[in-house]
CSV table of C-alpha atoms and ligand atoms in Angstrom, one decimal:
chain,number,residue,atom,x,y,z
A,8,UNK,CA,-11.0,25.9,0.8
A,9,UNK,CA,-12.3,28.7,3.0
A,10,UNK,CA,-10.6,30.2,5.9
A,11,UNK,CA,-12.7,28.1,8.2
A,12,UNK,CA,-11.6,24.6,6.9
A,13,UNK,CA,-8.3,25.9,6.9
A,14,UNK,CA,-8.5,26.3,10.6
A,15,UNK,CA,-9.8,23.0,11.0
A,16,UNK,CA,-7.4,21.8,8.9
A,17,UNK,CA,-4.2,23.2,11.1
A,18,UNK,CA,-6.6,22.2,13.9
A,19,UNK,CA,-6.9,18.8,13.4
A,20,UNK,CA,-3.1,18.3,12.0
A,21,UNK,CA,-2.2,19.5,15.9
A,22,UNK,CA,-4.2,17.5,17.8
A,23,UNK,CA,-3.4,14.3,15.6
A,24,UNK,CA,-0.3,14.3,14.9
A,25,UNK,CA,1.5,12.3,18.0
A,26,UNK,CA,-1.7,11.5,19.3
A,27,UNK,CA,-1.5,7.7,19.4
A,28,UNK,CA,1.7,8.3,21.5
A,29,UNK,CA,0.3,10.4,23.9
A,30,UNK,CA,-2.7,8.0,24.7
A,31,UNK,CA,-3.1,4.8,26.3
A,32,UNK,CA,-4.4,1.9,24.6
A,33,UNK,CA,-7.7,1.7,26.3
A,34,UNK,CA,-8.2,5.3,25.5
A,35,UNK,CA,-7.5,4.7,22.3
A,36,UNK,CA,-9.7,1.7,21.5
A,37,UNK,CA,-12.5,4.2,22.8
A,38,UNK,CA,-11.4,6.9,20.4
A,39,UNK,CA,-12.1,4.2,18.0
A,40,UNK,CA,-15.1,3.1,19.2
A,41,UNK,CA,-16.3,6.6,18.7
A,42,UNK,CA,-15.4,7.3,15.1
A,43,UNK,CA,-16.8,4.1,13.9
A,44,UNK,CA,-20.2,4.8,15.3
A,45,UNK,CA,-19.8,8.3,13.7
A,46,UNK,CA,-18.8,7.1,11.0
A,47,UNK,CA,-21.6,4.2,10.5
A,48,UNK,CA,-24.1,6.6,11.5
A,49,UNK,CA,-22.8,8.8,8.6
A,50,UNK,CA,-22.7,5.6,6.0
A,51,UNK,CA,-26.4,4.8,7.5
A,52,UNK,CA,-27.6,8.2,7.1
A,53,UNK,CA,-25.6,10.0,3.7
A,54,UNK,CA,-24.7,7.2,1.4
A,55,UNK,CA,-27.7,4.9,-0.4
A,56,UNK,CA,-25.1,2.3,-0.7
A,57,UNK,CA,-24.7,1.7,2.8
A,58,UNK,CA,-28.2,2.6,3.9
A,59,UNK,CA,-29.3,-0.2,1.3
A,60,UNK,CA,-26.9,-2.9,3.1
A,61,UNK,CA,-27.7,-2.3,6.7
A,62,UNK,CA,-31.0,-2.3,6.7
A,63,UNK,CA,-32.2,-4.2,9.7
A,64,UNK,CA,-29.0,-3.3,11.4
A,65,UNK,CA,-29.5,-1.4,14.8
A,66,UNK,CA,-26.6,1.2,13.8
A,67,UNK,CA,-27.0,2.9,16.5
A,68,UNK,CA,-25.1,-0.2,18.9
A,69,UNK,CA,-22.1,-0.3,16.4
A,70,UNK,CA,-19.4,1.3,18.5
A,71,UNK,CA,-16.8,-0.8,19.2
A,72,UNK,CA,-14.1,-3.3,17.5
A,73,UNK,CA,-16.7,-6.4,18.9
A,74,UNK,CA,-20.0,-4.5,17.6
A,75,UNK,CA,-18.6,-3.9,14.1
A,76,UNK,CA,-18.9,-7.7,13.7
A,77,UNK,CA,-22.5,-6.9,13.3
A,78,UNK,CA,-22.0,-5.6,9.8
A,79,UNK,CA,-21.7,-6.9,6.4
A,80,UNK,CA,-18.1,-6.7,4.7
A,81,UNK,CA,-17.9,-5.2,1.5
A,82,UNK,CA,-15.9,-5.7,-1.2
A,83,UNK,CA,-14.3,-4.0,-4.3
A,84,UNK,CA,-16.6,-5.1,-6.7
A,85,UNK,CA,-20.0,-4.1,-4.7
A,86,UNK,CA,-18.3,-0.2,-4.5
A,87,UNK,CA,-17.0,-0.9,-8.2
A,88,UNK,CA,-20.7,-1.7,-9.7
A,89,UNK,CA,-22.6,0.9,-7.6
A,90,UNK,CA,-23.8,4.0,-9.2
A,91,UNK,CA,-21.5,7.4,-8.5
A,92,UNK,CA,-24.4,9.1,-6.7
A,93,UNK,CA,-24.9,5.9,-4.1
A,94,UNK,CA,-21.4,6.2,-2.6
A,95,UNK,CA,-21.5,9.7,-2.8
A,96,UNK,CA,-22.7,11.2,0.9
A,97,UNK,CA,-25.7,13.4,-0.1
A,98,UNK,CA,-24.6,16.3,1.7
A,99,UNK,CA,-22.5,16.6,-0.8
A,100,UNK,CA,-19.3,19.1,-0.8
A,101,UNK,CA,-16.6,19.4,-2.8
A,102,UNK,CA,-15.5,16.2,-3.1
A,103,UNK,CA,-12.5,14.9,-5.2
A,104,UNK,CA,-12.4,11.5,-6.9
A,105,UNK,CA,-9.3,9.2,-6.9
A,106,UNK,CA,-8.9,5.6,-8.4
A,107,UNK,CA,-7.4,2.6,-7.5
A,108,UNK,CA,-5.3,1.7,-10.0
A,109,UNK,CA,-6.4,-0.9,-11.1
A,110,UNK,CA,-3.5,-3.6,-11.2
A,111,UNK,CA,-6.0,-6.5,-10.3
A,112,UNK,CA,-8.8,-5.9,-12.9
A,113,UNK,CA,-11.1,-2.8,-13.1
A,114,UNK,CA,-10.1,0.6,-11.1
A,115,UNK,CA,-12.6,1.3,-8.6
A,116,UNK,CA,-13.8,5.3,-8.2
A,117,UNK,CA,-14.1,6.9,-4.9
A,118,UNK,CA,-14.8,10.3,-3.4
A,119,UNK,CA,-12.9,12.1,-0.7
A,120,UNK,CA,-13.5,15.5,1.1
A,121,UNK,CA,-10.6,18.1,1.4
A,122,UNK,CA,-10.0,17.6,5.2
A,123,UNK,CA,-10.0,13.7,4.0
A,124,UNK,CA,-7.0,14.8,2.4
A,125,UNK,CA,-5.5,16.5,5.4
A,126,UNK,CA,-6.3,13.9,7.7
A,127,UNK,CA,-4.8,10.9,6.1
A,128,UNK,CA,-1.6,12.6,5.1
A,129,UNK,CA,-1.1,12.8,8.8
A,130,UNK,CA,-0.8,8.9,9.0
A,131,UNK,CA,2.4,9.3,6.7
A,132,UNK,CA,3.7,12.4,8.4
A,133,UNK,CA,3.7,10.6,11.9
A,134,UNK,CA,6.0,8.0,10.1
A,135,UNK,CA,8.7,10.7,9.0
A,136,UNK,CA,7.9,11.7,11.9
A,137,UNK,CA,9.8,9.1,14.1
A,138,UNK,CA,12.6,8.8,11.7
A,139,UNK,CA,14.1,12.5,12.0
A,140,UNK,CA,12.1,13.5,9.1
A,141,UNK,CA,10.6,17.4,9.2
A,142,UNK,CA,8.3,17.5,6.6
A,143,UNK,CA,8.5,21.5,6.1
A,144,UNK,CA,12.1,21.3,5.7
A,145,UNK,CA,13.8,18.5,5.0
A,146,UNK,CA,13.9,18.3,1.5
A,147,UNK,CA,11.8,15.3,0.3
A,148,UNK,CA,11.7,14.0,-3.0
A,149,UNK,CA,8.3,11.6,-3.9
A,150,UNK,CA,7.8,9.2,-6.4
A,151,UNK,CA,4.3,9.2,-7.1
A,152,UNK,CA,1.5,7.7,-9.3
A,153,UNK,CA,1.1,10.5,-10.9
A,154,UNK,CA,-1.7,9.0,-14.2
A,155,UNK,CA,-4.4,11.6,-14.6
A,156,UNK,CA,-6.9,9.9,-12.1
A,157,UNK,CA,-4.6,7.8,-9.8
A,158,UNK,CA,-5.5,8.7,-5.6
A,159,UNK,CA,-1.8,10.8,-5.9
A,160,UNK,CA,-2.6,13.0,-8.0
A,161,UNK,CA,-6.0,13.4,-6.6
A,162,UNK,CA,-4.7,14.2,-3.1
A,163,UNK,CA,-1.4,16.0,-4.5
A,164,UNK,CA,-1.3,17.7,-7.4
A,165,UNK,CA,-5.2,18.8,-8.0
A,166,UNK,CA,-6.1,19.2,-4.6
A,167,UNK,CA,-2.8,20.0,-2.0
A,168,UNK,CA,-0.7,21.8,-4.4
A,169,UNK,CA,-2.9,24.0,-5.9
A,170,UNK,CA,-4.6,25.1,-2.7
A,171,UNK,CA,-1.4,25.1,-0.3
A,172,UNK,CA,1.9,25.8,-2.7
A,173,UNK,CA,3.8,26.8,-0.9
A,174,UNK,CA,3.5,24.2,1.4
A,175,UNK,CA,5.9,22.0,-1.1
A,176,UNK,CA,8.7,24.1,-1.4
A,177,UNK,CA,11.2,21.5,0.0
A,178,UNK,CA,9.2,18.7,-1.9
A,179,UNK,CA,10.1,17.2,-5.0
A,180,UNK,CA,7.3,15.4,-6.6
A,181,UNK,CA,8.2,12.8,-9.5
A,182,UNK,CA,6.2,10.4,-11.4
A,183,UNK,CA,6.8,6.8,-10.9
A,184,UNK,CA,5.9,5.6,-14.6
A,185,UNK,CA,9.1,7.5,-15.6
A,186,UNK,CA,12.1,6.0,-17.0
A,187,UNK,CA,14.1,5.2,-13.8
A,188,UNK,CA,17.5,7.4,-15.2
A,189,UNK,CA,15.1,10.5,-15.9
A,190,UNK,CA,14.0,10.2,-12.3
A,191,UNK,CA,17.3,9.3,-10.8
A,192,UNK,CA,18.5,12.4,-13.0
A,193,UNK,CA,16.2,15.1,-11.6
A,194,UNK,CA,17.2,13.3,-7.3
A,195,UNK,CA,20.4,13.9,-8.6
A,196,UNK,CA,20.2,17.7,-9.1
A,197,UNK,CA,17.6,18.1,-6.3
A,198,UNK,CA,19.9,16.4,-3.3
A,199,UNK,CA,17.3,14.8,-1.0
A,200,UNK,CA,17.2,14.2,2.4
A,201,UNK,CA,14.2,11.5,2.0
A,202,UNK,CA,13.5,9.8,-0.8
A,203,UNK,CA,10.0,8.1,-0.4
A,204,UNK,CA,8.9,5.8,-3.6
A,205,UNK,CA,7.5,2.0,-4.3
A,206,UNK,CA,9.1,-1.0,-4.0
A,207,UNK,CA,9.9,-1.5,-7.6
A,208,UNK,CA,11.5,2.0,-8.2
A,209,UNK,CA,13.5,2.1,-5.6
A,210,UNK,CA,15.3,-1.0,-6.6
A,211,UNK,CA,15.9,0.3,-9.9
A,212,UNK,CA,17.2,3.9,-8.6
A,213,UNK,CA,20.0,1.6,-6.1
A,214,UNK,CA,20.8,-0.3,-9.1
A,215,UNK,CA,21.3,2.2,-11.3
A,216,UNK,CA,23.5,3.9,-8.7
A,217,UNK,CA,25.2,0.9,-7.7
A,218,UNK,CA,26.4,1.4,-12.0
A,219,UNK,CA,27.4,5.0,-11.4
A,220,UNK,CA,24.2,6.1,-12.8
A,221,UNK,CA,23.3,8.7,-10.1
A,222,UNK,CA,24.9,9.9,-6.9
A,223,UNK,CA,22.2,10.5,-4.0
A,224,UNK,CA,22.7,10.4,-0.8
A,225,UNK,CA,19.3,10.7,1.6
A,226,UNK,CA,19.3,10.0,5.3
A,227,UNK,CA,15.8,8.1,5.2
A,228,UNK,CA,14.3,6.0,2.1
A,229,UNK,CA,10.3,4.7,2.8
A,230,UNK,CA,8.9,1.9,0.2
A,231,UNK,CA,5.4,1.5,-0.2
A,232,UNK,CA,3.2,-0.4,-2.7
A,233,UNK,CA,4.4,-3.8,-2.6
A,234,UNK,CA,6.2,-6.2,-0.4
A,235,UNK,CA,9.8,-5.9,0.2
A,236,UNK,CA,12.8,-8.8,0.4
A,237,UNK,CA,14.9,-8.4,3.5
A,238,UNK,CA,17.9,-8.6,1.3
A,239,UNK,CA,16.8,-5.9,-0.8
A,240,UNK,CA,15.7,-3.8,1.7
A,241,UNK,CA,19.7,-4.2,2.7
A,242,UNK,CA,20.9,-3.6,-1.0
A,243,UNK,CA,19.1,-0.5,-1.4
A,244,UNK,CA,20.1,1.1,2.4
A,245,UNK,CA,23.5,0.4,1.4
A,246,UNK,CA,23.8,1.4,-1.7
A,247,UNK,CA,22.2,4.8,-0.5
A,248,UNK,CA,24.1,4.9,3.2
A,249,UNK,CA,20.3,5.2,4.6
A,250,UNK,CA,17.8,3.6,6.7
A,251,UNK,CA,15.0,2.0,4.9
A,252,UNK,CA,11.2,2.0,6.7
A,253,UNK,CA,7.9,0.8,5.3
A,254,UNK,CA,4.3,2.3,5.2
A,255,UNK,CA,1.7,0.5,4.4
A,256,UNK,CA,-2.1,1.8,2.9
A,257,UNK,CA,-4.4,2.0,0.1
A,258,UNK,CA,-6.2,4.4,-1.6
A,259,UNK,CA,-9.7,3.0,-0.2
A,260,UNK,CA,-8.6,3.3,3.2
A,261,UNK,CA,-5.5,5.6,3.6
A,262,UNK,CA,-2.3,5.1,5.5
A,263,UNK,CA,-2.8,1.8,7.4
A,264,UNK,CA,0.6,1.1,9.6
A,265,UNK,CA,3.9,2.6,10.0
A,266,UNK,CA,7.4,1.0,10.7
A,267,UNK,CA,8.4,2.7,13.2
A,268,UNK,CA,12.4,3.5,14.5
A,269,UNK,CA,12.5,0.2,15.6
A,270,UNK,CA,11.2,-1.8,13.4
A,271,UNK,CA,7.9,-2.9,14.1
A,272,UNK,CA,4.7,-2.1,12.0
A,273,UNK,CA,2.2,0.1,14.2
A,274,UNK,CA,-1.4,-0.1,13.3
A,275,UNK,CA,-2.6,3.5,13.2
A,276,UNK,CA,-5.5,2.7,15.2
A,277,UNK,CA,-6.8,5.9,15.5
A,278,UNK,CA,-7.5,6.1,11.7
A,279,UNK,CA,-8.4,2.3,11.0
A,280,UNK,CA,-9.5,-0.2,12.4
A,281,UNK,CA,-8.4,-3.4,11.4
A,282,UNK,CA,-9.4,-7.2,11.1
A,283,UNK,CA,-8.5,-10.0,10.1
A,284,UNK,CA,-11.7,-12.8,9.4
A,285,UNK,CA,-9.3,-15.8,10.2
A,286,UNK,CA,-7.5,-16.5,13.4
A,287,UNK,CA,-4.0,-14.7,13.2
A,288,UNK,CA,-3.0,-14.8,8.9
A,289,UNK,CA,-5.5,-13.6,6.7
A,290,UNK,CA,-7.4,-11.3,4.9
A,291,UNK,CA,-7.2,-7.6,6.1
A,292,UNK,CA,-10.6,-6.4,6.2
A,293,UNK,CA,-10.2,-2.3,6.8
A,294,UNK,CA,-12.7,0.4,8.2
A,295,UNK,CA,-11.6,4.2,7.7
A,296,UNK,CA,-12.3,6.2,11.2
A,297,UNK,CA,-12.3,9.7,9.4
A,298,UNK,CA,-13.5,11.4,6.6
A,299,UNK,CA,-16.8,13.2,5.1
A,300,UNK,CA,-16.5,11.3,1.7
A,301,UNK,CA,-17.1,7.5,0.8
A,302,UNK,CA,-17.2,5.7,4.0
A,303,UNK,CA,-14.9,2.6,3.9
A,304,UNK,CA,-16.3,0.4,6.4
A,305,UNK,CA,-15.4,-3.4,6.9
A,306,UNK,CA,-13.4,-3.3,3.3
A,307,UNK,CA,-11.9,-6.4,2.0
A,308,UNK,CA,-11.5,-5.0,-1.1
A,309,UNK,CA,-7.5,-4.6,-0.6
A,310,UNK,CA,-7.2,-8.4,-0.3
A,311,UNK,CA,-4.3,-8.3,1.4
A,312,UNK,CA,-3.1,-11.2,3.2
A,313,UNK,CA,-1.7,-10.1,6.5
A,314,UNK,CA,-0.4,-11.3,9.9
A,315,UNK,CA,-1.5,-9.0,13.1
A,316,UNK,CA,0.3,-9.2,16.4
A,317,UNK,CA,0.5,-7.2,19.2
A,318,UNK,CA,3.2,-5.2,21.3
A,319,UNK,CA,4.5,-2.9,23.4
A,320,UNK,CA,7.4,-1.5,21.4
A,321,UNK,CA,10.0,0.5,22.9
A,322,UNK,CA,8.8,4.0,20.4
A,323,UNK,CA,6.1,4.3,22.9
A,324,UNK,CA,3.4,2.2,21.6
A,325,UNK,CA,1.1,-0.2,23.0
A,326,UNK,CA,-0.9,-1.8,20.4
A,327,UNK,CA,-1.5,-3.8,17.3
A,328,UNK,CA,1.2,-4.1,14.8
A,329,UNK,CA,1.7,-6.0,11.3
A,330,UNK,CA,3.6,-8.8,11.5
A,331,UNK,CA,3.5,-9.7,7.9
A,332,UNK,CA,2.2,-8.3,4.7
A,333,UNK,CA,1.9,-11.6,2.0
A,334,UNK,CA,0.1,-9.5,-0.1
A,335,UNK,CA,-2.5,-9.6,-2.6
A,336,UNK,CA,-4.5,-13.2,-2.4
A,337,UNK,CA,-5.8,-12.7,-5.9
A,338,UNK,CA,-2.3,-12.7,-6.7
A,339,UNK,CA,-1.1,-16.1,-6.0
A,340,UNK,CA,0.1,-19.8,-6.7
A,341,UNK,CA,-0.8,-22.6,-5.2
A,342,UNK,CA,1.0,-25.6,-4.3
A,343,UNK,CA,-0.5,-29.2,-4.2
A,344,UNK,CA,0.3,-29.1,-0.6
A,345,UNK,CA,-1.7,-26.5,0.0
A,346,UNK,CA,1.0,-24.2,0.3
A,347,UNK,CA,0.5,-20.4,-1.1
A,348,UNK,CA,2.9,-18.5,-3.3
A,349,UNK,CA,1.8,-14.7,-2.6
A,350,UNK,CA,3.4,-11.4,-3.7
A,351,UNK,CA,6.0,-12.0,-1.3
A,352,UNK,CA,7.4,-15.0,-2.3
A,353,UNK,CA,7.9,-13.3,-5.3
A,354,UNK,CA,9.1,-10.6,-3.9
A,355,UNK,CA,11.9,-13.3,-3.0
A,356,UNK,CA,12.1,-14.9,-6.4
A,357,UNK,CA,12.5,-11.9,-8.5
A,358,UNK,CA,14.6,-9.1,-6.1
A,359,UNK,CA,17.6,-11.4,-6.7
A,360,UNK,CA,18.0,-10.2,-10.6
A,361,UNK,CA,18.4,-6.8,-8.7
A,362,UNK,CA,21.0,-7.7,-6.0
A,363,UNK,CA,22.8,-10.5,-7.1
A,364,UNK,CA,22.5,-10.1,-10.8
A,365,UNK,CA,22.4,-6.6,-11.0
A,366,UNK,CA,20.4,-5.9,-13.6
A,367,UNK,CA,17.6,-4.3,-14.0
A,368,UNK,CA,16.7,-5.9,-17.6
A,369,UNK,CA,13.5,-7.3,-16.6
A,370,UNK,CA,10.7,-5.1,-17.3
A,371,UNK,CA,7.6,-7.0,-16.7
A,372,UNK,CA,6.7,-10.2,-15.5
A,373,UNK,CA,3.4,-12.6,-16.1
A,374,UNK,CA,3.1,-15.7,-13.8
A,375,UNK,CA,0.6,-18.6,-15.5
A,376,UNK,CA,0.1,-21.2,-13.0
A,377,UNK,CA,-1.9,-23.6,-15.6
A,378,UNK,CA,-2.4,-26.7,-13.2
A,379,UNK,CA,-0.5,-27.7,-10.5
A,380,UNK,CA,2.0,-29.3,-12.2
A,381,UNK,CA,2.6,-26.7,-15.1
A,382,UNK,CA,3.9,-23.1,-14.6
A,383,UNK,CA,4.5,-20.5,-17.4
A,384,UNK,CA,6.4,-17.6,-16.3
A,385,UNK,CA,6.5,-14.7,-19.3
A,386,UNK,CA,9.4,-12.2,-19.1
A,387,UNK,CA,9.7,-8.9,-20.8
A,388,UNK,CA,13.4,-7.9,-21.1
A,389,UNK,CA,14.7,-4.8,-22.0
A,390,UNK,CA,17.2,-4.9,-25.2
A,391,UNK,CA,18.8,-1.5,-25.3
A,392,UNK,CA,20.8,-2.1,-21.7
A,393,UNK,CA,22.0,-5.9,-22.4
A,394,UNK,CA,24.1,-5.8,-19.1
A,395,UNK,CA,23.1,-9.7,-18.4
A,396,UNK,CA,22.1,-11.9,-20.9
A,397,UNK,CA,19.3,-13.7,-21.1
A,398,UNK,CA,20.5,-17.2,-20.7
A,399,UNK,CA,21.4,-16.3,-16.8
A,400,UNK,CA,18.2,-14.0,-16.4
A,401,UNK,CA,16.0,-17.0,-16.8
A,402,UNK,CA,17.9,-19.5,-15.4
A,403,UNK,CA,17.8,-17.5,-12.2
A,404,UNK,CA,14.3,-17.2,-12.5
A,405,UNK,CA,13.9,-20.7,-13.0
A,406,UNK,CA,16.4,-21.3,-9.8
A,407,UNK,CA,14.4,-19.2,-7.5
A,408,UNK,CA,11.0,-20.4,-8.7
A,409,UNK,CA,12.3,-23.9,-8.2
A,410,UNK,CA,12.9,-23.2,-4.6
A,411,UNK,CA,9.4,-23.1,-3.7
A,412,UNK,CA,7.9,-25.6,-6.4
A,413,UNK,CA,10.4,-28.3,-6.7
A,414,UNK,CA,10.1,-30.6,-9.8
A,415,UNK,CA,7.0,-29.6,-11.4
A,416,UNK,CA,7.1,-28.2,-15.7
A,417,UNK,CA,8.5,-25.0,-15.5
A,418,UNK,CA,8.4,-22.7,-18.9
A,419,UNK,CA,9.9,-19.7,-19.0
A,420,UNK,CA,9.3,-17.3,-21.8
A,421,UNK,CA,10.8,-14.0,-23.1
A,422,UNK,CA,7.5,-12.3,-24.5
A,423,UNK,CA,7.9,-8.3,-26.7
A,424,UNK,CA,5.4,-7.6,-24.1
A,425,UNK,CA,2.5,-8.7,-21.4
A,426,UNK,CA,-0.8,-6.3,-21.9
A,427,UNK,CA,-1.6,-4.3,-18.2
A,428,UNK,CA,-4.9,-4.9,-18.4
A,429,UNK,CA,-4.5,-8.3,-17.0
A,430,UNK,CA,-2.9,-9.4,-13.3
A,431,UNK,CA,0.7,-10.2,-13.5
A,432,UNK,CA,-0.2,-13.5,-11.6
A,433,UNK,CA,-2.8,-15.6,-12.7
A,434,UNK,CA,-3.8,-19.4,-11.8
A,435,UNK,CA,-6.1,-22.2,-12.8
A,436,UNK,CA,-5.7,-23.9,-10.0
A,437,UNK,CA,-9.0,-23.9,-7.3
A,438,UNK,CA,-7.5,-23.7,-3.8
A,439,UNK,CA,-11.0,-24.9,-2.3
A,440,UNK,CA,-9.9,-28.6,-3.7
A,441,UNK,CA,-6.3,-28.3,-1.9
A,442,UNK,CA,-5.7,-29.5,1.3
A,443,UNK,CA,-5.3,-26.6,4.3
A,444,UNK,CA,-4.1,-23.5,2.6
A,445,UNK,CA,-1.0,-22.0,4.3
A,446,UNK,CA,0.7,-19.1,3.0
A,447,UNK,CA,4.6,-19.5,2.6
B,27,ZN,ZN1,7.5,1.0,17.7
């Protein structure tokens, strides 16, 4: 990175940082407006892909959140099966390449430009941001993805870390695919202030503290990655003595909301823009605002199911928020009155083996849904720690899954182990011959 983009970089970190707060929302929705036509014009202009698909489009009108109905969505698998060099912009810089990663079938490969990087952190810095959290001091410990190709280690390790060290002198960076006493080991011996982490991990870390496995004691804990149970959420703040926010992104489209201080889920409309194709539930469909690399422009590819709302919260901001993240649809159940079983219903189902039961025994899960009437849930359990036994592991699973499904055939199964290659949820069952779908 030269001098130059180093000043742009500081540059743009300034001006954006607390910008959302300082503007109006009309103002804002024009600052919108103005990077999707940029950005559009860009995808038009740079990248075959996008010149291929809106041909016949008159670009040039695309600049505002009604216009941008004028363009196709796009979905993973049209970015997966292009070829590198048509979602690569032809003015071509140095450009890094970060994967999704893949928990839903094939990782899709995308490219980003350095003060990509830069901008999109900012999403997540305005969240510490509002919760006390100085991100050159406080010292922060992260539990990343850090696999050789995963969108972290892109944007961390290969790209931030090398260029700015010591920018990361109070940061602690740990990898989330380690054993969850290794990592609690090294918070231990580091002390954070923040701990920021998925879903998943954190859980374990409480628990394992909860045992009088670790002794940390950070002011501010952020979960990202998957949906969270409020009486998890409540487990882990207390087992820390901390207040637990959420952020909410992807690696196609960077940091999408924030919880703020009190609670609500801010759209950072400034970076995104999004929709939802149905009325008030449904799929998120995202566009990026910033960025040189590949343009992410009415996504669905996260397949999310979300609710959007609107307020004017008491942090200062006028605007759209996330009422509810269900989660991925390609991960769900159905039931035969059209009711839908996403990621956070089973956020609900399986979090209790972590608060109630306290254990953490359960390593992976695989849910079969095999007709309507038939479910096979596979467990993987760990034998080393046998702190629960298995009788009362499934029968809780069984309990919670027959709180949603009622009286259907249940089989639960302890497997050695479910292959990654495949989604943990998987169904038979074709929603389009169920009565009006409604997600639970
Ligand atoms: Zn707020």
């Amino acid at each position: 990175m030269s001098v130059f983009q180093l000043f742009q970089a500081a540059w743009t970190y300034l001006r954006e940082k607390n910008r959302i707060y300082r503007m109006d929302y009309e103002r804002l929705l024009e600052l919108a407006g103005e990077r999707l036509r940029k950005q559009v014009r860009r995808a038009y202009c740079e990248v075959p892909f996008y010149r291929n698909i809106y041909r016949g489009i008159e670009i040039d009108k695309v600049r505002s959140m009604e216009d941008i109905k004028k363009l196709p969505i796009v979905t993973k698998s049209q970015l997966r099966d292009a070829d590198p060099d048509k979602i690569i912009p032809s003015n071509s810089e140095n450009f890094i390449p970060v994967s999704t990663s893949g928990t839903t079938g094939k990782p899709l490969t995308l490219y980003v430009s350095p003060l990509e990087v830069i901008h999109g952190l900012l999403g997540y810095i305005r969240a510490l941001d509002r919760h006390g959290i100085d991100w050159r001091r406080s010292k922060m410990a992260i539990i990343m993805d850090l696999r050789e190709d995963s969108a972290e280690t892109g944007y961390m390790k290969k790209f931030l870390l090398k260029r700015f060290p010591s920018m990361f002198r109070n940061v602690l960076m740990l990898n989330t695919n380690d054993e969850p006493r290794k990592i609690m080991k090294e918070l231990e011996s580091f002390q954070p202030d923040f701990v920021g982490g998925y879903t998943g991990m954190l859980a374990h870390l409480a628990l394992l503290q909860q045992k009088g496995y670790g002794n940390i004691h950070p002011s501010r804990v952020a979960s990202t990655g998957s949906c969270m149970s409020r009486k998890l959420k409540k487990f882990i703040e207390k087992t820390f003595d901390a207040k637990l926010f959420e952020v909410y992104g992807a690696t196609e489209t960077g940091p999408i909301s924030f919880e703020c201080e009190h609670g609500k889920m801010h759209v950072n409309e400034d970076l995104v823009i999004m929709e939802i194709l149905e009325k008030r539930i449904g799929k998120a469909v995202v566009t990026k605002l910033y960025g040189g690399g590949t343009p992410i422009i009415r996504y669905s590819g996260i397949s999310d199911i979300v609710e959007i709302g609107r307020t004017n919260c008491k942090c200062g901001l006028d605007g759209m928020i996330i009422k509810k993240i269900y989660g991925r649809d390609n991960l769900a159940i159905y039931r035969k009155d059209g009711a839908v079983l996403t990621p956070s219903v089973f956020a609900e189902i399986f979090s209790p083996l972590i608060y109630r039961l306290k254990t953490n025994r359960v390593r992976a899960t695989k849910v079969i849904q095999h007709s309507l009437d038939r479910l096979e849930i596979r467990v993987v359990l760990d034998e080393k720690n046998v702190d629960v036994g298995d009788d009362e592991i499934m029968a809780e699973i069984e309990k919670n899954f027959r709180k949603y499904m009622g009286d259907i055939e249940m089989i639960i199964r302890k497997v050695k182990r479910i292959s990654r290659k495949t989604p943990t949820v998987l169904t038979k069952v074709n929603p389009e011959k169920l009565p009006r779908l409604k997600y639970l």
